[in-house]
Amino acid sequence: MPWLQLIIHSNRDQAPAIEDALMDTGAVSVTLQDDADQPILEPALGETPLWDATRITGLYDADVNTDAISLMLLSQLPAAPLQVKWEQLEDKDWEREWMDNFHPIQCGGRLWICPSWKQPPEAAAVNLMLDPGLAFGTGTHPTTFLCLQWLDGQPLAGKTLVDFGCGSGILGIAALLLGADQVVGVDIDPQALLATRDNAARNQLLANAMPVYLPADAPETEVDIMLANILAGPLVELAPLLSRQVRTGGQLCLSGILASQAETVMAAYPDFRFDPVAQKEEWVRLTGLKM
């Protein structure tokens, strides 16, 4: 299906009003992007960050009246000096485009993450067949890769784990395929719970091997390993909950953390003796033993 996109260059203050106006004029989606190479890697708790220079793109059906929409925007936003640009968006099979660029990834000596629609490169390896759906976690992001690499090197036979912020289920399912006894998955997004269930079934795991819960419904039981690949702010805020679910002598594996945030996160977990920090690009993984 052909589409038109309307591009507006704006600033932090005007962006919310422009976003609302685009939706009012019939945009099927609105995307906000950095317009001046100003990365925002993690917002503060409860904050929705915007860049000082923000590029706003509205997506429309190809048969809309572009002149009428431009006039409507100018009338709704008289205080905003708008420079609007219409472009035809190339018609592609976007799902196919994404699938074609997701390739098998080796994470350590034993573990491969393989798209469910591709043949594993090593049939004898531990192959996790993955379709992330709408959830986070394919193994390509440094934080996920660091956690998978750590799991690959652990003796997991008979261990119990919590995968907090399970996303696609990639970490918990990897742990089960590597020998863990049971994993409890927890996520705030119902789509993540659905993706985790689907991926567990895709890897021929029993339904009770990885039960999944919203945080309010999750059981609070002691486990051997706590996995949490989320963000530094939530990791600090959730430290009491995550810490008390790890048995004495158990392990903690945290990621989603920038190198500059490592000390702050470790300080929130005083009951753990941490290993040397592992880093990939600007992201780090923290692992430790509960004393």
Coordinates of C-alpha atoms in Angstrom, one line a residue, residues 25 27 54 60 74 107 110 140 142 153 169 178 193 209 230 240 257 283-284:
T25 CA -5.5 15.8 10.5
A27 CA -2.1 10.8 10.3
T54 CA 13.1 17.3 16.7
Y60 CA -0.8 9.4 5.7
L74 CA -1.1 26.2 9.7
C107 CA 26.6 -15.9 22.0
R110 CA 27.4 -23.2 22.9
T140 CA 21.5 -7.9 18.6
P142 CA 24.7 -5.2 23.4
G153 CA 29.3 -19.7 30.5
G169 CA 11.7 -14.4 26.6
L178 CA 21.3 -24.4 28.6
L193 CA 4.2 -12.2 28.0
A209 CA 9.0 -24.5 32.3
I230 CA 16.0 -3.3 31.8
P240 CA 15.0 -4.3 47.2
I257 CA 23.1 0.0 32.1
W283 CA 26.7 -0.6 27.7
V284 CA 27.7 -2.8 30.6

